[in-house]
Coordinates of C-alpha atoms and ligand atoms in Angstrom, one line a residue:
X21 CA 94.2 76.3 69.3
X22 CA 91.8 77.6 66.4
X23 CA 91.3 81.0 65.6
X24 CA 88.2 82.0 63.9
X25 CA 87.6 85.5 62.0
X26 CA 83.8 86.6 61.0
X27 CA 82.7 89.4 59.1
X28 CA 79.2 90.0 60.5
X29 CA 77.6 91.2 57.1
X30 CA 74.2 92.0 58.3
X31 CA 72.2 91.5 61.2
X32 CA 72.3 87.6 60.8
X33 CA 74.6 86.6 58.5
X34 CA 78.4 86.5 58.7
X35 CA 81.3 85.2 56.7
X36 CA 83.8 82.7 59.2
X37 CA 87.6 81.6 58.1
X38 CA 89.7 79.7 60.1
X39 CA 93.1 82.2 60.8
X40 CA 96.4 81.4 60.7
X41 CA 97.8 84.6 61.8
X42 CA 96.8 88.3 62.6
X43 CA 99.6 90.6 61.1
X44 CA 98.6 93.6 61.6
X45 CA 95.6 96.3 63.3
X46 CA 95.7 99.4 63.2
X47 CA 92.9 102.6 63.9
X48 CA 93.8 105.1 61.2
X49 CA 92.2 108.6 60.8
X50 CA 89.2 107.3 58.7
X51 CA 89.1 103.4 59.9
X52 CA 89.9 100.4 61.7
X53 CA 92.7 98.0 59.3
X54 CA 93.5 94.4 59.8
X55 CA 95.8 92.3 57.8
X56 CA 94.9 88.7 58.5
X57 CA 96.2 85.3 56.8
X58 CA 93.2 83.3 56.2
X59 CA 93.6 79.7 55.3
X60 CA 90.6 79.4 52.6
X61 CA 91.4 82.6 51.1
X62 CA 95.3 83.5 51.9
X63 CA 96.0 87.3 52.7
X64 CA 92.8 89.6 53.7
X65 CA 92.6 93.4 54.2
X66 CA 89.6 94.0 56.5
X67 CA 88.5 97.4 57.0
X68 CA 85.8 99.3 59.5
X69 CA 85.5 94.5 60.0
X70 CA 84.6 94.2 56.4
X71 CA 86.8 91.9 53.9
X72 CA 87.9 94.2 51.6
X73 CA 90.3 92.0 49.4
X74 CA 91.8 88.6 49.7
X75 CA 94.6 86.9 47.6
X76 CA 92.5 84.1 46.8
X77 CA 89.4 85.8 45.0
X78 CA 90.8 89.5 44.3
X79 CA 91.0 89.2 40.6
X80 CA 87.3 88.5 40.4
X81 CA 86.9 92.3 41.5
X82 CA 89.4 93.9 40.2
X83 CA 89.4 92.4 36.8
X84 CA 85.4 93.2 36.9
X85 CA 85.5 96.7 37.9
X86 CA 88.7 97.9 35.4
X87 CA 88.3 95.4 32.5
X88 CA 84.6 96.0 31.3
X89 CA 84.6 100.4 31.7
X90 CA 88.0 99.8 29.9
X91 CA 86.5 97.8 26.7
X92 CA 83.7 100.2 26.8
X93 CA 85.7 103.2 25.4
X94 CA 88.2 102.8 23.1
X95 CA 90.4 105.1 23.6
X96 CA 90.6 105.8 27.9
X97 CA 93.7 107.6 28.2
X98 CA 93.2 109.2 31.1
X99 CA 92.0 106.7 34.0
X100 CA 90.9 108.1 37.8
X101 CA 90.6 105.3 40.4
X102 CA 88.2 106.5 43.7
X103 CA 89.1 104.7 46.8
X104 CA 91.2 101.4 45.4
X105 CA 94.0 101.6 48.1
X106 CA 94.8 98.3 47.8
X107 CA 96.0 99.0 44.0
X108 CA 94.2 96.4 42.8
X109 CA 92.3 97.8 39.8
X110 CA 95.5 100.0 39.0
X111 CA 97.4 97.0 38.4
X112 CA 94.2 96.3 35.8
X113 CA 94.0 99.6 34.4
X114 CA 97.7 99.1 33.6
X115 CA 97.6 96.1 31.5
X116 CA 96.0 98.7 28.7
X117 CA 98.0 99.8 26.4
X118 CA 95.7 103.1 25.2
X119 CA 96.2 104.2 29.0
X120 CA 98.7 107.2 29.8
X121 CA 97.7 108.5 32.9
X122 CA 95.9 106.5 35.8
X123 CA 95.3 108.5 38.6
X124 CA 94.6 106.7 42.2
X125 CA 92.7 108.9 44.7
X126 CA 92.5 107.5 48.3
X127 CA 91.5 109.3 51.2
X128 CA 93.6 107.2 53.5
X129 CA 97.2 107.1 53.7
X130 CA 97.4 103.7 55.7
X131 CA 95.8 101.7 53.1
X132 CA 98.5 102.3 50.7
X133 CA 101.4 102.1 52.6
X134 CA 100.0 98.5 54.3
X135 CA 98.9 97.4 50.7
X136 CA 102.5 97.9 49.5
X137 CA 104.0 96.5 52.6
X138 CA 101.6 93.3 53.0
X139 CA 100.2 93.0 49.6
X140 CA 102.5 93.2 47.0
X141 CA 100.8 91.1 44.6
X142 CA 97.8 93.3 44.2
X143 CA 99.7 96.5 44.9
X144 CA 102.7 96.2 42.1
X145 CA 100.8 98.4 39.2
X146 CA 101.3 101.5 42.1
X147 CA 105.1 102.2 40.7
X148 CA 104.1 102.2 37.0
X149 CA 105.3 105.3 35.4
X150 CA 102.3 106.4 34.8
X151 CA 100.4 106.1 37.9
X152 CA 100.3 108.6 40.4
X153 CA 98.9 108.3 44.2
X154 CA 97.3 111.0 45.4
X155 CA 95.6 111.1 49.2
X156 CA 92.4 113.0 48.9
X157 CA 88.7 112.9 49.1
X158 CA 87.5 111.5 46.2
X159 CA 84.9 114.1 46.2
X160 CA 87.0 116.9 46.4
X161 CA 89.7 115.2 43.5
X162 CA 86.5 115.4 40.9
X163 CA 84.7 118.4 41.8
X164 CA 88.2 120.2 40.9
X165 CA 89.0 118.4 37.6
X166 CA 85.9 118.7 35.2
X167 CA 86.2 117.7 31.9
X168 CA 89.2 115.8 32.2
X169 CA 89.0 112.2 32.7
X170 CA 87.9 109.1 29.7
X171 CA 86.8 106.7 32.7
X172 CA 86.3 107.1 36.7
X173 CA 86.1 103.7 38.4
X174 CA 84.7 103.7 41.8
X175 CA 86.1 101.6 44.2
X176 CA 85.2 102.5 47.6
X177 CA 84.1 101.0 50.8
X178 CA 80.8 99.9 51.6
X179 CA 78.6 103.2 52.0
X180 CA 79.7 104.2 56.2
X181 CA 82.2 107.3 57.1
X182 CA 84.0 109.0 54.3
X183 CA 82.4 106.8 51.4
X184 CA 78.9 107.7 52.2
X185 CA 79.2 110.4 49.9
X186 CA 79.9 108.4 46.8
X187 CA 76.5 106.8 46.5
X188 CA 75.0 110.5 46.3
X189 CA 73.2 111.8 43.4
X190 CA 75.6 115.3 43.5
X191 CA 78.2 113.2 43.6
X192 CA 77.3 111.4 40.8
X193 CA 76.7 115.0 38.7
X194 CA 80.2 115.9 39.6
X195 CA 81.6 112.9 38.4
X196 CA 79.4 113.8 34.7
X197 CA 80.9 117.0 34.8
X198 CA 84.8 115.9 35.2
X199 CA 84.4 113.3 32.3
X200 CA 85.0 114.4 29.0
X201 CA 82.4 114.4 26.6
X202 CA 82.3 110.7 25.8
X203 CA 83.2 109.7 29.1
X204 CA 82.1 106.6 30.8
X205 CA 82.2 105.8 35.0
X206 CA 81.5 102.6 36.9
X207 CA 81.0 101.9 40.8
X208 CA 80.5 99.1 43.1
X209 CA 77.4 98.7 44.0
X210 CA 77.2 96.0 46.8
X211 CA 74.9 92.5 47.4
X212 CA 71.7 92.5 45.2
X213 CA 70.9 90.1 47.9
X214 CA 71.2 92.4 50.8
X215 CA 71.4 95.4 49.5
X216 CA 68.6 96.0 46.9
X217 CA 67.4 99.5 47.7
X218 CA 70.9 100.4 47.6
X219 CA 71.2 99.8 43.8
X220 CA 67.8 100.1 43.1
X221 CA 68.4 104.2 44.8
X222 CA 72.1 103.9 42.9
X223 CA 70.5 102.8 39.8
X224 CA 67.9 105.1 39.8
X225 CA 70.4 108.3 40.6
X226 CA 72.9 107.3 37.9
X227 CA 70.1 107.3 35.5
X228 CA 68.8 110.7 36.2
X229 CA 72.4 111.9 35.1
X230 CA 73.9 109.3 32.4
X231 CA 72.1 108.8 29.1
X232 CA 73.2 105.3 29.4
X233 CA 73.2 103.4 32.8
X234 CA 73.9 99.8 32.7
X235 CA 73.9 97.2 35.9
X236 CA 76.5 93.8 35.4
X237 CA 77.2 90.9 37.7
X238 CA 80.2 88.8 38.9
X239 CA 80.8 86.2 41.7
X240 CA 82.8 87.3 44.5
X241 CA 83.3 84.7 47.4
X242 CA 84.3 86.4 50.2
X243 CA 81.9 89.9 50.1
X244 CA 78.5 89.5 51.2
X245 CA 76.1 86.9 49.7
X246 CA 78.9 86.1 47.3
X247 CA 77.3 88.0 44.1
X248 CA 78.4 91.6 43.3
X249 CA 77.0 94.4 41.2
X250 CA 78.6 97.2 39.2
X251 CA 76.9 100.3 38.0
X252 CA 77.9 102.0 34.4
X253 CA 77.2 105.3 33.6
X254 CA 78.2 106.3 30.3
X255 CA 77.7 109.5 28.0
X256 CA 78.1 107.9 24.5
X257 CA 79.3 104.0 24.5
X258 CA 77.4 101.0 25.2
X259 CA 78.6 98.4 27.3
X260 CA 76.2 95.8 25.7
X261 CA 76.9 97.0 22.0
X262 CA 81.3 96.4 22.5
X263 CA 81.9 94.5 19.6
X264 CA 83.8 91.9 21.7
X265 CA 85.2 89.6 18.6
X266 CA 87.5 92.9 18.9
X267 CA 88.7 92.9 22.1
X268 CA 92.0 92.0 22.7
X269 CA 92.9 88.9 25.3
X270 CA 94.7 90.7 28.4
X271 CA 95.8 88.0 30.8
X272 CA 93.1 87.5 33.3
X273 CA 91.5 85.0 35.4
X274 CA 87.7 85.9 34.9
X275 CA 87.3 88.2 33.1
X276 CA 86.7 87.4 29.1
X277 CA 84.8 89.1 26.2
X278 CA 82.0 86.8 26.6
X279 CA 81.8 87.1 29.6
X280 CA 82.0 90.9 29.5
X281 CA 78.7 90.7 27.3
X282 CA 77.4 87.6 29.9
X283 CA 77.7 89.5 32.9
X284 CA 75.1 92.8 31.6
X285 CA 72.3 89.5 31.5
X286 CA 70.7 89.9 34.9
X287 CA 68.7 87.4 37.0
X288 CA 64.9 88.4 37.3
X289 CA 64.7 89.6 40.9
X290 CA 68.2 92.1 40.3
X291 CA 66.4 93.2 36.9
X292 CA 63.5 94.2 38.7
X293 CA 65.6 96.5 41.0
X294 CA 66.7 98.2 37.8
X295 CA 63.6 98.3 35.9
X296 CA 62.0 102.4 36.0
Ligands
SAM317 N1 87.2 96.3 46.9 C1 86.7 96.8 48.1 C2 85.3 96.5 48.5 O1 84.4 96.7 47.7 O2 85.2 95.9 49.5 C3 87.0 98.3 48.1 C4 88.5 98.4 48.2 S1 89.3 99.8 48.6 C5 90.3 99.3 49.9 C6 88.2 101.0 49.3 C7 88.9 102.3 49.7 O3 88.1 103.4 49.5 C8 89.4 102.4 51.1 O4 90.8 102.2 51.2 C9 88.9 103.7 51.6 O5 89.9 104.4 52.4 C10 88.6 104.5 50.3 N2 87.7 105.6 50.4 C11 86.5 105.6 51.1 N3 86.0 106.8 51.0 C12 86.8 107.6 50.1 C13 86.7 108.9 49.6 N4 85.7 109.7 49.9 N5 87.7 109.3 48.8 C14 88.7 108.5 48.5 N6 88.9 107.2 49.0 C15 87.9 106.8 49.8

């Protein structure tokens, strides 16, 4: 017998992978969790039924959402993650030698401890010395530490239950006031396919807040219409002006510095979301 999983990702569209085997479900405090082994894209974390990570196209993500904030400042130290249960960007964030502290704020317990039990390959940075897990609401982790991180990387869910709040404009504000002075952030920021008011509205609210705000692309598989945007907001550095003849080669699979500077050249219709 086959067994089919779909992601509906809108109204009507889905993604469908042929299963091998459901390891685990689960309904934690904040959300449903499934562990399922796909056979186009290995391992796959699904959350609320949306693919959160698989083993086969993770470092697209990850690599995207750590390695580009990171080559922007040069000197982060002091690294939060938002969300990120999986560990994946940790694991990223790690491979930087300039980086003392990484912080890892999840609001759900589960995700973690299923991560580390069913992931190990994305969640092996989580024992580095100098991470530290701690289960909290994002919101409430920044709104007590101001002035006191180089680089926040969001890395939430899609915007239902508890991450609805991290696509707000006071969130946002709170996150300018725990950087410090020449502190840089960067979110996910969904499909520009299917969701363009999203980032346009993201865009838009990051802008009223960051002197520099900065929109880059990479191709992600398995999340919805396959292309995936980022937001930057930064107080002082420039994504677009990294010298990346400087940068140094950390062993990844997408991520390069050309491609760092590649990714901030948008297509015309995502452009146009971004345009004031
Ligand atoms: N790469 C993923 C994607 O874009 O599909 C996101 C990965 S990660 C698993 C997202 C995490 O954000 C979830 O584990 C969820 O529990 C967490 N999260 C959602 N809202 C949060 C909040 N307010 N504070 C901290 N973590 C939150």
């Amino acid at each position: 017998m086959e067994l089919w999983y779909t992601e509906k990702q809108t109204e009507n569209v889905g993604i469908t992978c042929k299963t091998e085997k459901t390891l685990h479900v689960e309904q934690t405090e904040f959300q449903s969790m499934a562990v399922i082994d796909t056979l186009q894209f290995g391992r796959m974390l699904v959350l609320d039924g949306m693919v959160q990570t698989t083993i086969e196209d993770e470092f697209v993500y990850h690599e995207m959402i750590t390695h580009v904030p990171l080559n922007t400042h040069p000197n982060p130290q002091n690294v939060l993650v938002i969300g990120g249960g999986d560990g994946g960007a940790i694991r990223e964030i790690i491979k930087h030698p300039a980086v003392k502290k990484a912080n890892l704020v999840e609001i759900d317990r589960r995700v973690v401890e299923i991560s580390r039990e069913y992931f190990p390959e994305i969640s092996c940075g989580l024992n580095d010395p100098r991470v530290s897990v701690i289960y909290d609401d994002g919101i409430k982790h920044v709104a007590d530490h101001k002035d006191y991180y180089d680089i926040i990387i969001v890395d939430s869910t899609e915007p239902v239950g508890p991450a609805v709040e991290l696509f707000s404009s006071d969130f946002y504000k709170s996150i300018h006031e725990s950087l410090k002075d020449d502190g840089l952030f960067v979110a996910q920021t969904e499909s520009p396919f299917f969701n363009a008011e999203l980032i346009s509205a993201c865009y838009g609210k990051i802008s009223e807040v960051f002197p520099i705000t900065r929109l880059y692309l990479a191709s992600v598989p398995t999340y919805p219409s396959g292309l995936w945007s980022f937001t930057m907001g930064s107080k002082k550095y420039d994504p677009e002006a990294v010298d990346v003849s400087a940068v140094p080669g950390y062993m990844t699979r997408y991520y390069t510095p050309k491609l760092h500077r590649s990714s901030f050249v948008l297509p015309k219709f995502v452009e146009d979301l971004v345009r004031p």
